[in-house]
Coordinates of C-alpha atoms in Angstrom, one line a residue:
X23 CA 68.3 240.2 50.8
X24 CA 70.2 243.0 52.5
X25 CA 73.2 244.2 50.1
X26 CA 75.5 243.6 53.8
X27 CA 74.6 241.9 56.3
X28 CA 76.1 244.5 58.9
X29 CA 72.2 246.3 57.7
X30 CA 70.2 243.8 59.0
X31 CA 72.1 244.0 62.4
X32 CA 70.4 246.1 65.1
X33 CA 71.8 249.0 66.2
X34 CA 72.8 249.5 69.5
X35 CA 69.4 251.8 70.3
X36 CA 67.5 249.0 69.1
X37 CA 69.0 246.2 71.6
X38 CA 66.8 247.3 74.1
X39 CA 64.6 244.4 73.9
X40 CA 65.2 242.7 77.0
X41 CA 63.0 245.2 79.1
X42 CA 60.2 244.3 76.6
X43 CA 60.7 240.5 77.2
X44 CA 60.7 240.4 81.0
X45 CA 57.4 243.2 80.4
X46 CA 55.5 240.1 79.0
X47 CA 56.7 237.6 81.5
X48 CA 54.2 237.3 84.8
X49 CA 57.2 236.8 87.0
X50 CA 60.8 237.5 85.6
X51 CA 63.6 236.6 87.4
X52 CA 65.5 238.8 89.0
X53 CA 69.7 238.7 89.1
X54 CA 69.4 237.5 92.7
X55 CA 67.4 234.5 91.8
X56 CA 69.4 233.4 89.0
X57 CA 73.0 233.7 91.2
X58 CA 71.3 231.8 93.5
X59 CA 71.0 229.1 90.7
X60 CA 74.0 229.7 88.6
X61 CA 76.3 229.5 91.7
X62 CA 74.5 226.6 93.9
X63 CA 77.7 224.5 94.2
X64 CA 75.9 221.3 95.6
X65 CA 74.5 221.2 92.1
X66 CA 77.1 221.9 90.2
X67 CA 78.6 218.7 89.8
X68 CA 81.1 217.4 87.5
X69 CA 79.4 215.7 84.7
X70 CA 82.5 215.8 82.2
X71 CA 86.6 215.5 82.1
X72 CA 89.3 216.5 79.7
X73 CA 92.4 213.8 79.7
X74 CA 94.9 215.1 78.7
X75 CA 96.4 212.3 78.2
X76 CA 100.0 213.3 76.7
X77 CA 102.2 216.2 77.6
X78 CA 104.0 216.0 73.8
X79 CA 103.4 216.9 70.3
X80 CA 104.8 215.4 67.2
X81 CA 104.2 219.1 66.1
X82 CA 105.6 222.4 66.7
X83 CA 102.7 224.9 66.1
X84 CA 104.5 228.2 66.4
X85 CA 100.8 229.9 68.1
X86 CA 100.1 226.6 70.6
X87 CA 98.6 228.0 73.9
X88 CA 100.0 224.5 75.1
X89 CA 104.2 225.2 74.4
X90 CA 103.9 222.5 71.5
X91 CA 102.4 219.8 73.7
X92 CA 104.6 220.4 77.2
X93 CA 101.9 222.9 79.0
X94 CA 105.9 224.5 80.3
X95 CA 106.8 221.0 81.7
X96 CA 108.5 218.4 80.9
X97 CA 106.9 215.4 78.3
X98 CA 105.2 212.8 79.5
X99 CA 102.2 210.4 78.7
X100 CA 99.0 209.4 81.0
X101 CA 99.3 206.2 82.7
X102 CA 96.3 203.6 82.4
X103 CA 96.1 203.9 86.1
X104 CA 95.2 207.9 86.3
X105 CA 92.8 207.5 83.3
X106 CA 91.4 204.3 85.2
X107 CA 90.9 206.4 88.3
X108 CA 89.4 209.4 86.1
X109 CA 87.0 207.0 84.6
X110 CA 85.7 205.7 87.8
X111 CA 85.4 209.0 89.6
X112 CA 84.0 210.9 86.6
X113 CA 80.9 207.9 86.0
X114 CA 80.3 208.3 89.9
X115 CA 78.5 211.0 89.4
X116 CA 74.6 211.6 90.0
X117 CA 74.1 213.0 85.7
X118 CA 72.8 210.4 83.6
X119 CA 74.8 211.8 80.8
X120 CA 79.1 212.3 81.3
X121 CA 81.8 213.5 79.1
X122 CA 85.2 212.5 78.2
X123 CA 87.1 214.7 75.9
X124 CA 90.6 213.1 74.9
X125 CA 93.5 215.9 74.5
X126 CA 96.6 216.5 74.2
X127 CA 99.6 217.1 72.9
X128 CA 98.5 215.1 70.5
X129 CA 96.9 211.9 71.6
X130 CA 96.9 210.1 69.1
X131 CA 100.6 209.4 69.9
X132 CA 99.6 207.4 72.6
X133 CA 97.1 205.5 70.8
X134 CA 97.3 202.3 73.3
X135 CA 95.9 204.4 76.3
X136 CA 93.4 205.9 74.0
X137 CA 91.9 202.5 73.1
X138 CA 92.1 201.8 76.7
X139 CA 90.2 205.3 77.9
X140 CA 86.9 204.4 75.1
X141 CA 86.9 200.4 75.9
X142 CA 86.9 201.0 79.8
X143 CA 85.1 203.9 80.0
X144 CA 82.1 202.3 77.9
X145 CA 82.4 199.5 80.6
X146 CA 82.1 201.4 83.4
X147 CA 79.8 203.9 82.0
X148 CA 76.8 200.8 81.1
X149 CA 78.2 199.2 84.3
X150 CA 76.6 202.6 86.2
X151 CA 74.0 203.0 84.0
X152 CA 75.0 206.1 82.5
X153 CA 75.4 207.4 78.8
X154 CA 79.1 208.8 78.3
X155 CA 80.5 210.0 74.9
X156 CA 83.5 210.5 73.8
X157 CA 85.8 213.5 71.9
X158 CA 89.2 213.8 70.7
X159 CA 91.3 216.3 69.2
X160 CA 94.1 215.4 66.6
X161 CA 96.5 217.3 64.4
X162 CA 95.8 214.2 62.0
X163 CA 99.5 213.2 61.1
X164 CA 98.6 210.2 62.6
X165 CA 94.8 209.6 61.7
X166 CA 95.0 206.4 59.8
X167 CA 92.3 204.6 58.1
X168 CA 92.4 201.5 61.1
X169 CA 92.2 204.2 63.7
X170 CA 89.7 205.9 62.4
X171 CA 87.7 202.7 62.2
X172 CA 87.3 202.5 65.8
X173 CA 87.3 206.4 66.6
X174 CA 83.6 205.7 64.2
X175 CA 83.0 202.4 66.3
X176 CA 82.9 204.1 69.4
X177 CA 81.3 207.3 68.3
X178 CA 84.0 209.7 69.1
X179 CA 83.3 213.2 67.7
X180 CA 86.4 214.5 66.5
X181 CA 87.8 217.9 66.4
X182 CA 90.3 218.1 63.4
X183 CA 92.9 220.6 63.2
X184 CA 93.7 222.3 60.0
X185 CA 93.9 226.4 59.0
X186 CA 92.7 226.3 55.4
X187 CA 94.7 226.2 52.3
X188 CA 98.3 224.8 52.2
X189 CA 99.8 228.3 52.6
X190 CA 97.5 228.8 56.0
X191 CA 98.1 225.7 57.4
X192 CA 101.5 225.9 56.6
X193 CA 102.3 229.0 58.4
X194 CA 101.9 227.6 61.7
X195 CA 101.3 223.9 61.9
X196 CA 104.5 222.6 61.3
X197 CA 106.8 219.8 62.2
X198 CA 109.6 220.0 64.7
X199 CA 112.0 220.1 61.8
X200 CA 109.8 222.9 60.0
X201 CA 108.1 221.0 57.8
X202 CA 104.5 222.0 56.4
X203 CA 101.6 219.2 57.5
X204 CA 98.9 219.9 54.6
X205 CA 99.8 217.1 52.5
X206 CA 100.3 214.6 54.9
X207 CA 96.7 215.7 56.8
X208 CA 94.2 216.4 54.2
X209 CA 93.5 213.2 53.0
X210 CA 93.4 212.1 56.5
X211 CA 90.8 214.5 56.8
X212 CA 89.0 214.0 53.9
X213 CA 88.4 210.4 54.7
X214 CA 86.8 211.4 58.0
X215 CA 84.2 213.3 56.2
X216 CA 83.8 210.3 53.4
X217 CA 83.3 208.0 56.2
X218 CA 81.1 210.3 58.6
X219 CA 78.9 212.8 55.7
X220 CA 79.0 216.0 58.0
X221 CA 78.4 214.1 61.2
X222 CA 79.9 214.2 64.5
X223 CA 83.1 215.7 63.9
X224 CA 84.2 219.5 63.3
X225 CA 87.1 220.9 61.2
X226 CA 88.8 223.5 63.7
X227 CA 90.8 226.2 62.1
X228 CA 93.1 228.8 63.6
X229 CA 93.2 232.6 62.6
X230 CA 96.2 234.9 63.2
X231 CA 96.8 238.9 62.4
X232 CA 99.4 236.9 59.4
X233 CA 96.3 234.8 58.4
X234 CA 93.5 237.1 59.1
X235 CA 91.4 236.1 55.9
X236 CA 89.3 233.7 57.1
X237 CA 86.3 234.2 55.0
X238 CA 88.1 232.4 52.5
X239 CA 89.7 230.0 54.2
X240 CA 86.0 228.4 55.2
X241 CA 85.1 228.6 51.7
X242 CA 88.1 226.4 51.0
X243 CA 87.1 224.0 53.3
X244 CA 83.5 224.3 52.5
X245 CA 84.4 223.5 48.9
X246 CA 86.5 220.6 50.1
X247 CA 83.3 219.0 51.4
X248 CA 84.0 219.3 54.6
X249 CA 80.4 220.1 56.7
X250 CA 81.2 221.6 60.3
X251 CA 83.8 224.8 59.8
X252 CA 85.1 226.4 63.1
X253 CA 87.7 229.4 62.8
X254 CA 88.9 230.6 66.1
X255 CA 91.5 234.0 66.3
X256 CA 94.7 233.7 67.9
X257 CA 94.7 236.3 70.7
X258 CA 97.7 237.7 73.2
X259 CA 100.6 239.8 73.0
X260 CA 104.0 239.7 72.8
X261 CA 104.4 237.9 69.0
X262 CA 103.9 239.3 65.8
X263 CA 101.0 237.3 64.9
X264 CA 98.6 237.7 67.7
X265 CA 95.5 239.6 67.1
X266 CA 95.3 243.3 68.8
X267 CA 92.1 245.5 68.7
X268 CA 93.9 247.2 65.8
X269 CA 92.4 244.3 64.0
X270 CA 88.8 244.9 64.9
X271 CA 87.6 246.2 61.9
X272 CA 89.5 243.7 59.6
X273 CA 87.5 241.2 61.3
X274 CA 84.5 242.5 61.4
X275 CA 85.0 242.5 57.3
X276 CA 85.9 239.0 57.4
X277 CA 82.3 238.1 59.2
X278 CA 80.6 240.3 56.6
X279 CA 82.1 238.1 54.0
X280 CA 81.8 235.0 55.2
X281 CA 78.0 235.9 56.4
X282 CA 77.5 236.0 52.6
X283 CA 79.6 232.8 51.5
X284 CA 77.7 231.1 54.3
X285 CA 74.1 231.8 52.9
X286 CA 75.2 231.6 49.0
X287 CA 75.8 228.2 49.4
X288 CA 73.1 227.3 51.4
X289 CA 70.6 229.0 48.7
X290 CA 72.8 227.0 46.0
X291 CA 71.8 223.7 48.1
X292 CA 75.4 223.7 49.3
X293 CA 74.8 223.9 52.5
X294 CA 77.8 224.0 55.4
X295 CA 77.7 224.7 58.8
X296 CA 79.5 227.5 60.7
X297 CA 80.4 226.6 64.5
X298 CA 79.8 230.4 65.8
X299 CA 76.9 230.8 63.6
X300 CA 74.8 228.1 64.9
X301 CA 73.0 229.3 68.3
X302 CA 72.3 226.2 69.0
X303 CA 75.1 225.2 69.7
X304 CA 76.4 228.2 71.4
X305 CA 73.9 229.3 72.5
X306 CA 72.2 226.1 74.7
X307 CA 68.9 226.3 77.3
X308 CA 70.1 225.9 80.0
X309 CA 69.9 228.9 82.5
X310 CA 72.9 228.1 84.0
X311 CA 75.0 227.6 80.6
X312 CA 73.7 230.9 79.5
X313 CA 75.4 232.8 82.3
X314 CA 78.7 230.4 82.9
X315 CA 80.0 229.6 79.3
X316 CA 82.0 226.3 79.6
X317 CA 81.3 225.7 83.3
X318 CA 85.4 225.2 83.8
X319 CA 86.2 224.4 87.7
X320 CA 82.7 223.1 88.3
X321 CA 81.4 220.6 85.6
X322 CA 84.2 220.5 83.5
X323 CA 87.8 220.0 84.5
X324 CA 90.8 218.8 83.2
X325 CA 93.7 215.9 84.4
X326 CA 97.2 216.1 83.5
X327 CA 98.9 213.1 82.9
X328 CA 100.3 212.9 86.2
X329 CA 96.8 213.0 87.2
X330 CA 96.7 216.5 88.7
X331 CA 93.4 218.2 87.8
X332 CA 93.0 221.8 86.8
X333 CA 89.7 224.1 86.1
X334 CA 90.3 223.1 82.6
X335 CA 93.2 222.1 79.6
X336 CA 94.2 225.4 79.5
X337 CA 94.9 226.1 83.2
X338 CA 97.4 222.6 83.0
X339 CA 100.6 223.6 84.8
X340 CA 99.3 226.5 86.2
X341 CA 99.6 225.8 89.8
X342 CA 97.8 228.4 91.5
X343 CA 94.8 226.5 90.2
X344 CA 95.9 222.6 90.8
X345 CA 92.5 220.7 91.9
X346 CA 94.2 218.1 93.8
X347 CA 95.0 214.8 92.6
X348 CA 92.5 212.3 90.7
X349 CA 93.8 209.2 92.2
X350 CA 93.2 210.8 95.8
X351 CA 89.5 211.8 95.0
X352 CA 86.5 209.6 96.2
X353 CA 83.1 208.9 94.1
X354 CA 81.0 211.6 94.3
X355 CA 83.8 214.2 96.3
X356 CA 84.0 217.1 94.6
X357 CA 87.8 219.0 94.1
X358 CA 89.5 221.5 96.3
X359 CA 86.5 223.3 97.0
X360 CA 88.4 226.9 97.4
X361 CA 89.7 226.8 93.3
X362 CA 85.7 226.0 93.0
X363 CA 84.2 228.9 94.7
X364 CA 86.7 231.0 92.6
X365 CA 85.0 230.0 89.4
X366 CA 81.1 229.5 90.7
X367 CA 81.8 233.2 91.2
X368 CA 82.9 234.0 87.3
X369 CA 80.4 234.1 85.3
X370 CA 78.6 237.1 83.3
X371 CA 76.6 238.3 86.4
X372 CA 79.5 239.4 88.3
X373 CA 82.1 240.1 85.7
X374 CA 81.9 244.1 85.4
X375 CA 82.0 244.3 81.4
X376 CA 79.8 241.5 81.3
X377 CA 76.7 242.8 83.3
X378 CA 75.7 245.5 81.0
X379 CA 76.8 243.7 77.4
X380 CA 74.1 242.5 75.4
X381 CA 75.7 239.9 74.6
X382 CA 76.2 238.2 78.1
X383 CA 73.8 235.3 78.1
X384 CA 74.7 234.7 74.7
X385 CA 78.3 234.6 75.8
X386 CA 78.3 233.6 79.4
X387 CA 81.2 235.9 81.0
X388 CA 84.1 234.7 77.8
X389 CA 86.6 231.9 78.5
X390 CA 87.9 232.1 82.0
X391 CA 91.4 230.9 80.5
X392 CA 92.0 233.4 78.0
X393 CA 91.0 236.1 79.9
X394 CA 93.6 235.5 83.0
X395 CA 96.1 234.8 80.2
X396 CA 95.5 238.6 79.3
X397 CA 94.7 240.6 82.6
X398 CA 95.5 238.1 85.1
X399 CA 92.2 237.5 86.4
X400 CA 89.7 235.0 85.8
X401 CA 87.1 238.1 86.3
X402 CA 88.1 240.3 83.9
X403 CA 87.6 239.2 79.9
X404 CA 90.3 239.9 77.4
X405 CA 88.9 242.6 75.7
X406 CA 90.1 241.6 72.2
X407 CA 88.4 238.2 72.6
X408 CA 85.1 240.5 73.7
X409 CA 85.1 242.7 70.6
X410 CA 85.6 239.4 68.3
X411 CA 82.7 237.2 70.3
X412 CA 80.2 240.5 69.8
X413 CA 80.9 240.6 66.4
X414 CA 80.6 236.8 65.7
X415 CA 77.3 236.7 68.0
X416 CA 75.8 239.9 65.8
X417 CA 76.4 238.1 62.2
X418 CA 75.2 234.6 63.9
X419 CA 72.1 236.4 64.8
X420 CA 71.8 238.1 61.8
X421 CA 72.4 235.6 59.0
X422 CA 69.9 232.9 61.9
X423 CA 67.3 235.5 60.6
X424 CA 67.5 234.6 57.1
X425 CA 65.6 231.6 54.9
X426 CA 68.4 230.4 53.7
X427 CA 70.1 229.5 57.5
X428 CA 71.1 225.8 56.8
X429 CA 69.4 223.8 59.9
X430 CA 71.2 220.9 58.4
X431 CA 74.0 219.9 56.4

């Protein structure tokens, strides 16, 4: 075994490889012929919706992208008519396979509608002769045992939010009243993977320049049990904790550690699995998810509870980039078709850093949201968000190349 990691990763001389591929293939494509894919807006459809079903938080994360639940508006919770309508419109579609991803806020404080969103949506869904699954996201203050009961009934994959350690977590994830949420969400958590064994669910951590450590915070969780580890960096500017590129090589230290931890315990039969390590789940076959990332604005969008939709849950209560309304929409119509050809148009063929980066159809142009959050302009990436995604990508290729890469957990 390397003595780093960063040794095993080629050097930028010896990511010239692509030439060599398309040398071997009888007819490569050319970047005409995959735009001509990538942005053929007949066929992208929607196939999947984010409900964001309340605009409210019984949190007050000091880094949430969302103002503690309110998107900048005022609080408010989905009615079971605009999740009704969303239901319909979203199985109305020509996929055999659609989406619901239940968000928030925190929706677990509006548990009612939640029930209502999984039992009518697997009605309509068999009723159409589709397949839909289900996601959620919860700060788990409220994940009790009866709950979880029927979020495992239904399938739901969960993503559970938690920073590490009681000091991490604590640093941000707080109650409106200041309080720390460790001790109150672990066991929560815990129970999940008792009842689910490293299946269908995800722990999702947040990193920030105050908690830049992350290498140890998986191993925390890893040696909690949990299976599925995600740690994602809190990027921006304006507050002491968001990540600059002064942080760069800090990071880049954190990967080299954690690439270590990672295969350790899978050579000690301890096996855990790293969301930005696994290509295959970032890294999918599709030739259009290679070059679009999330496909936000085209086969994924968002609704707000007052059933305005947006690109996705990170554009709610921008208005520049409202959809239209849900309960106006038809089957099969398709949103404000300008706001569309605005995002068939972003994706890693046309965005300028993208085109030359190695990294692009590994990448697929960066997320659309973060990027006009930082330049104003769905076309050009937040360059802090680039740095961290090449760096992730080149230890995820690198550790992928190993014996010891858990397939499984």
């Amino acid at each position: 075994m390397y003595r780093y990691i960063h040794d095993f990763i080629p050097s930028k001389e010896g990511r010239e490889g692509v030439e060599e591929i398309f040398n071997v293939l009888d007819t490569p494509p050319n970047k005409e012929e995959i735009l001509a894919i990538v942005e053929n807006l007949e066929k992208r459809t929607h196939r999947a919706l984010c409900l964001n079903v309340t605009h409210t938080c019984n949190l007050a994360c000091r880094y949430c992208f969302a103002a503690q639940g309110t998107y900048g508006g005022p609080r408010g919770i989905m009615s079971k008519d605009v999740a009704k309508a969303s239901i319909d419109w979203l199985v109305a579609t020509d996929v055999k396979t659609v989406d619901i991803d239940i968000f928030g806020g925190e929706p677990l404080l509006a548990w009612d509608l939640v029930l209502f969103i999984l039992e009518y949506g697997t009605k309509r869904a068999k009723e159409e002769g589709k397949r839909i699954r289900f996601s959620l996201t919860t700060n788990g203050v409220l994940l009790t045992r009866d709950k979880l009961d029927v979020l495992n009934e239904y399938d739901v994959n969960l993503t559970l939010s938690i920073d590490g350690d009681k000091w991490h977590n604590d640093m941000f994830r707080i109650t409106p009243d200041r309080k720390g949420t460790f001790d109150t969400i672990i066991e929560n958590f815990l129970e999940v993977e008792r009842t689910r064994k490293g299946y269908n669910y995800y722990v999702r951590g947040t990193y920030t320049k105050w908690t830049i450590d992350f290498s140890s915070t998986v191993k925390y969780l890893a040696d909690l049990g949990f299976k599925v580890i995600s740690m994602e960096p809190v990027t921006g500017s304006g507050m002491p904790w968001h990540i600059t590129m002064e942080d760069i090589p800090r990071i880049e230290e954190e990967y080299e550690k954690l690439a270590h931890i990672f295969l350790n315990y899978a050579r000690k039969g301890k096996p855990f699995i790293f969301y930005h390590f696994d290509l295959h789940r970032v890294n999918p076959p599709s030739l259009v998810r290679r070059f679009t990332a999330c496909g936000a604005g085209l086969e994924y969008m968002a609704v707000a509870p007052d059933g305005t939709i947006y690109p996705c849950h990170q554009f709610d209560g921008v208005k520049e980039f409202a959809m239209g309304n849900i309960k106006d929409l038809k089957p099969y119509e398709e949103p404000k078709q300008d706001i569309r050809k605005i995002f068939v148009k972003a994706n890693a063929l046309r965005k300028s850093p993208c085109m030359t980066c190695p990294f692009r159809t590994l990448c697929g142009g960066g997320c659309h949201a973060v990027g006009y959050f930082a330049t104003g302009d769905i076309m050009k990436p937040d360059s802090v968000q680039c740095e961290i995604i090449k760096l992730r990508l080149q230890y995820a290729i690198a550790v992928n190349a190993f014996d010891e890469y858990p397939t499984s957990v």
